[in-house]
JSON list of C-alpha atoms in Angstrom, two decimals:
[
{"chain": "F", "resi": 1, "resn": "UNK", "atom": "CA", "xyz": [4.67, -7.25, 8.38]},
{"chain": "F", "resi": 2, "resn": "UNK", "atom": "CA", "xyz": [5.10, -5.07, 5.28]},
{"chain": "F", "resi": 3, "resn": "UNK", "atom": "CA", "xyz": [7.33, -2.09, 5.93]},
{"chain": "F", "resi": 4, "resn": "UNK", "atom": "CA", "xyz": [7.38, 1.19, 4.02]},
{"chain": "F", "resi": 5, "resn": "UNK", "atom": "CA", "xyz": [10.30, 3.35, 3.01]},
{"chain": "F", "resi": 6, "resn": "UNK", "atom": "CA", "xyz": [10.14, 7.02, 3.89]},
{"chain": "F", "resi": 7, "resn": "UNK", "atom": "CA", "xyz": [9.36, 7.79, 0.23]},
{"chain": "F", "resi": 8, "resn": "UNK", "atom": "CA", "xyz": [6.51, 5.28, 0.17]},
{"chain": "F", "resi": 9, "resn": "UNK", "atom": "CA", "xyz": [5.02, 6.66, 3.40]},
{"chain": "F", "resi": 10, "resn": "UNK", "atom": "CA", "xyz": [5.15, 10.22, 2.07]},
{"chain": "F", "resi": 11, "resn": "UNK", "atom": "CA", "xyz": [3.62, 9.33, -1.30]},
{"chain": "F", "resi": 12, "resn": "UNK", "atom": "CA", "xyz": [0.87, 7.13, 0.17]},
{"chain": "F", "resi": 13, "resn": "UNK", "atom": "CA", "xyz": [-0.01, 9.87, 2.67]},
{"chain": "F", "resi": 14, "resn": "UNK", "atom": "CA", "xyz": [-0.12, 12.45, -0.14]},
{"chain": "F", "resi": 15, "resn": "UNK", "atom": "CA", "xyz": [-2.43, 10.19, -2.19]},
{"chain": "F", "resi": 16, "resn": "UNK", "atom": "CA", "xyz": [-4.79, 9.39, 0.68]},
{"chain": "F", "resi": 17, "resn": "UNK", "atom": "CA", "xyz": [-4.89, 13.00, 1.94]},
{"chain": "F", "resi": 18, "resn": "UNK", "atom": "CA", "xyz": [-6.72, 13.82, -1.31]},
{"chain": "F", "resi": 19, "resn": "UNK", "atom": "CA", "xyz": [-9.62, 11.61, -0.20]},
{"chain": "F", "resi": 20, "resn": "UNK", "atom": "CA", "xyz": [-12.44, 13.25, 1.78]},
{"chain": "F", "resi": 21, "resn": "UNK", "atom": "CA", "xyz": [-12.42, 10.24, 4.15]},
{"chain": "F", "resi": 22, "resn": "UNK", "atom": "CA", "xyz": [-10.11, 10.62, 7.15]},
{"chain": "F", "resi": 23, "resn": "UNK", "atom": "CA", "xyz": [-9.86, 6.82, 7.37]},
{"chain": "F", "resi": 24, "resn": "UNK", "atom": "CA", "xyz": [-8.70, 6.44, 3.74]},
{"chain": "F", "resi": 25, "resn": "UNK", "atom": "CA", "xyz": [-5.75, 4.28, 2.86]},
{"chain": "F", "resi": 26, "resn": "UNK", "atom": "CA", "xyz": [-4.04, 2.60, -0.05]},
{"chain": "F", "resi": 27, "resn": "UNK", "atom": "CA", "xyz": [-5.47, -0.90, -0.50]},
{"chain": "F", "resi": 28, "resn": "UNK", "atom": "CA", "xyz": [-3.17, -3.49, -2.03]},
{"chain": "F", "resi": 29, "resn": "UNK", "atom": "CA", "xyz": [-4.80, -6.64, -3.36]},
{"chain": "F", "resi": 30, "resn": "UNK", "atom": "CA", "xyz": [-4.00, -9.58, -5.60]},
{"chain": "F", "resi": 31, "resn": "UNK", "atom": "CA", "xyz": [-6.45, -11.47, -7.76]},
{"chain": "F", "resi": 32, "resn": "UNK", "atom": "CA", "xyz": [-3.61, -13.55, -9.16]},
{"chain": "F", "resi": 33, "resn": "UNK", "atom": "CA", "xyz": [-3.54, -17.02, -7.53]},
{"chain": "F", "resi": 34, "resn": "UNK", "atom": "CA", "xyz": [0.26, -16.90, -7.36]},
{"chain": "F", "resi": 35, "resn": "UNK", "atom": "CA", "xyz": [0.18, -13.35, -5.90]},
{"chain": "F", "resi": 36, "resn": "UNK", "atom": "CA", "xyz": [2.76, -12.18, -8.39]},
{"chain": "F", "resi": 37, "resn": "UNK", "atom": "CA", "xyz": [0.76, -9.14, -9.51]},
{"chain": "F", "resi": 38, "resn": "UNK", "atom": "CA", "xyz": [-0.84, -6.57, -7.26]},
{"chain": "F", "resi": 39, "resn": "UNK", "atom": "CA", "xyz": [-3.38, -3.78, -7.63]},
{"chain": "F", "resi": 40, "resn": "UNK", "atom": "CA", "xyz": [-3.33, -0.62, -5.55]},
{"chain": "F", "resi": 41, "resn": "UNK", "atom": "CA", "xyz": [-6.14, 1.88, -5.08]},
{"chain": "F", "resi": 42, "resn": "UNK", "atom": "CA", "xyz": [-7.09, 4.54, -2.56]},
{"chain": "F", "resi": 43, "resn": "UNK", "atom": "CA", "xyz": [-10.13, 3.35, -0.61]},
{"chain": "F", "resi": 44, "resn": "UNK", "atom": "CA", "xyz": [-12.15, 5.05, 2.14]},
{"chain": "F", "resi": 45, "resn": "UNK", "atom": "CA", "xyz": [-11.61, 2.28, 4.69]},
{"chain": "F", "resi": 46, "resn": "UNK", "atom": "CA", "xyz": [-10.21, -1.24, 5.01]},
{"chain": "F", "resi": 47, "resn": "UNK", "atom": "CA", "xyz": [-12.36, -4.27, 4.33]},
{"chain": "F", "resi": 48, "resn": "UNK", "atom": "CA", "xyz": [-13.13, -6.45, 7.35]},
{"chain": "F", "resi": 49, "resn": "UNK", "atom": "CA", "xyz": [-10.41, -9.01, 6.56]},
{"chain": "F", "resi": 50, "resn": "UNK", "atom": "CA", "xyz": [-7.70, -6.51, 5.56]},
{"chain": "F", "resi": 51, "resn": "UNK", "atom": "CA", "xyz": [-4.48, -6.15, 7.52]},
{"chain": "F", "resi": 52, "resn": "UNK", "atom": "CA", "xyz": [-3.82, -2.47, 8.29]},
{"chain": "F", "resi": 53, "resn": "UNK", "atom": "CA", "xyz": [-0.25, -1.16, 8.22]},
{"chain": "F", "resi": 54, "resn": "UNK", "atom": "CA", "xyz": [0.45, 2.40, 9.41]},
{"chain": "F", "resi": 55, "resn": "UNK", "atom": "CA", "xyz": [3.78, 4.10, 8.89]},
{"chain": "F", "resi": 56, "resn": "UNK", "atom": "CA", "xyz": [4.67, 7.78, 9.03]},
{"chain": "F", "resi": 57, "resn": "UNK", "atom": "CA", "xyz": [1.01, 8.79, 8.83]},
{"chain": "F", "resi": 58, "resn": "UNK", "atom": "CA", "xyz": [0.38, 6.55, 5.80]},
{"chain": "F", "resi": 59, "resn": "UNK", "atom": "CA", "xyz": [-2.22, 3.79, 5.94]},
{"chain": "F", "resi": 60, "resn": "UNK", "atom": "CA", "xyz": [-1.97, 0.63, 3.85]},
{"chain": "F", "resi": 61, "resn": "UNK", "atom": "CA", "xyz": [-4.78, -1.92, 3.70]},
{"chain": "F", "resi": 62, "resn": "UNK", "atom": "CA", "xyz": [-3.57, -5.38, 2.68]},
{"chain": "F", "resi": 63, "resn": "UNK", "atom": "CA", "xyz": [-6.01, -7.92, 1.30]},
{"chain": "F", "resi": 64, "resn": "UNK", "atom": "CA", "xyz": [-5.47, -11.33, 2.95]},
{"chain": "F", "resi": 65, "resn": "UNK", "atom": "CA", "xyz": [-3.50, -12.95, 0.11]},
{"chain": "F", "resi": 66, "resn": "UNK", "atom": "CA", "xyz": [-1.40, -9.83, -0.44]},
{"chain": "F", "resi": 67, "resn": "UNK", "atom": "CA", "xyz": [-0.67, -9.61, 3.31]},
{"chain": "F", "resi": 68, "resn": "UNK", "atom": "CA", "xyz": [0.69, -13.17, 3.33]},
{"chain": "F", "resi": 69, "resn": "UNK", "atom": "CA", "xyz": [2.98, -12.62, 0.34]},
{"chain": "F", "resi": 70, "resn": "UNK", "atom": "CA", "xyz": [4.17, -9.16, 1.43]},
{"chain": "F", "resi": 71, "resn": "UNK", "atom": "CA", "xyz": [4.69, -10.05, 5.09]},
{"chain": "F", "resi": 72, "resn": "UNK", "atom": "CA", "xyz": [8.51, -9.87, 4.90]},
{"chain": "F", "resi": 73, "resn": "UNK", "atom": "CA", "xyz": [8.78, -7.21, 2.18]},
{"chain": "F", "resi": 74, "resn": "UNK", "atom": "CA", "xyz": [9.41, -3.47, 1.93]},
{"chain": "F", "resi": 75, "resn": "UNK", "atom": "CA", "xyz": [7.35, -1.09, -0.19]},
{"chain": "F", "resi": 76, "resn": "UNK", "atom": "CA", "xyz": [9.08, 1.78, -1.95]},
{"chain": "F", "resi": 77, "resn": "UNK", "atom": "CA", "xyz": [7.57, 4.45, -4.20]},
{"chain": "F", "resi": 78, "resn": "UNK", "atom": "CA", "xyz": [8.63, 7.24, -6.47]},
{"chain": "F", "resi": 79, "resn": "UNK", "atom": "CA", "xyz": [7.06, 9.93, -8.63]},
{"chain": "F", "resi": 80, "resn": "UNK", "atom": "CA", "xyz": [8.39, 10.52, -12.14]},
{"chain": "F", "resi": 81, "resn": "UNK", "atom": "CA", "xyz": [8.75, 13.86, -13.95]},
{"chain": "F", "resi": 82, "resn": "UNK", "atom": "CA", "xyz": [5.18, 13.58, -15.27]},
{"chain": "F", "resi": 83, "resn": "UNK", "atom": "CA", "xyz": [3.74, 13.00, -11.78]},
{"chain": "F", "resi": 84, "resn": "UNK", "atom": "CA", "xyz": [3.08, 9.28, -12.22]},
{"chain": "F", "resi": 85, "resn": "UNK", "atom": "CA", "xyz": [3.53, 7.19, -9.09]},
{"chain": "F", "resi": 86, "resn": "UNK", "atom": "CA", "xyz": [5.24, 3.80, -9.24]},
{"chain": "F", "resi": 87, "resn": "UNK", "atom": "CA", "xyz": [5.61, 1.30, -6.44]},
{"chain": "F", "resi": 88, "resn": "UNK", "atom": "CA", "xyz": [8.31, -1.32, -6.00]},
{"chain": "F", "resi": 89, "resn": "UNK", "atom": "CA", "xyz": [8.37, -4.27, -3.64]},
{"chain": "F", "resi": 90, "resn": "UNK", "atom": "CA", "xyz": [11.68, -5.56, -2.35]},
{"chain": "F", "resi": 91, "resn": "UNK", "atom": "CA", "xyz": [13.15, -7.77, 0.30]},
{"chain": "F", "resi": 92, "resn": "UNK", "atom": "CA", "xyz": [13.83, -6.38, 3.74]},
{"chain": "F", "resi": 93, "resn": "UNK", "atom": "CA", "xyz": [17.56, -5.63, 3.98]}
]
């Protein structure tokens, strides 16, 4: 299952706390057949087939294809000086 760093959990929670929906989470999906590119967006709830990952109060919704590819990965995040969020996916150490 995808794991989150402490930074990623904090940033995802901060993003989803801005949503009026208490069940909101960050949905990660891939429309690329090779699942080499991912999209992330705050959504009010998971879709029926999404895998839900909760860590440190953060909720991640993984679309089926993304869940398969990210199963053994770790998600990290950071915010730059301008406030832009970037995510990085790495191997579990």
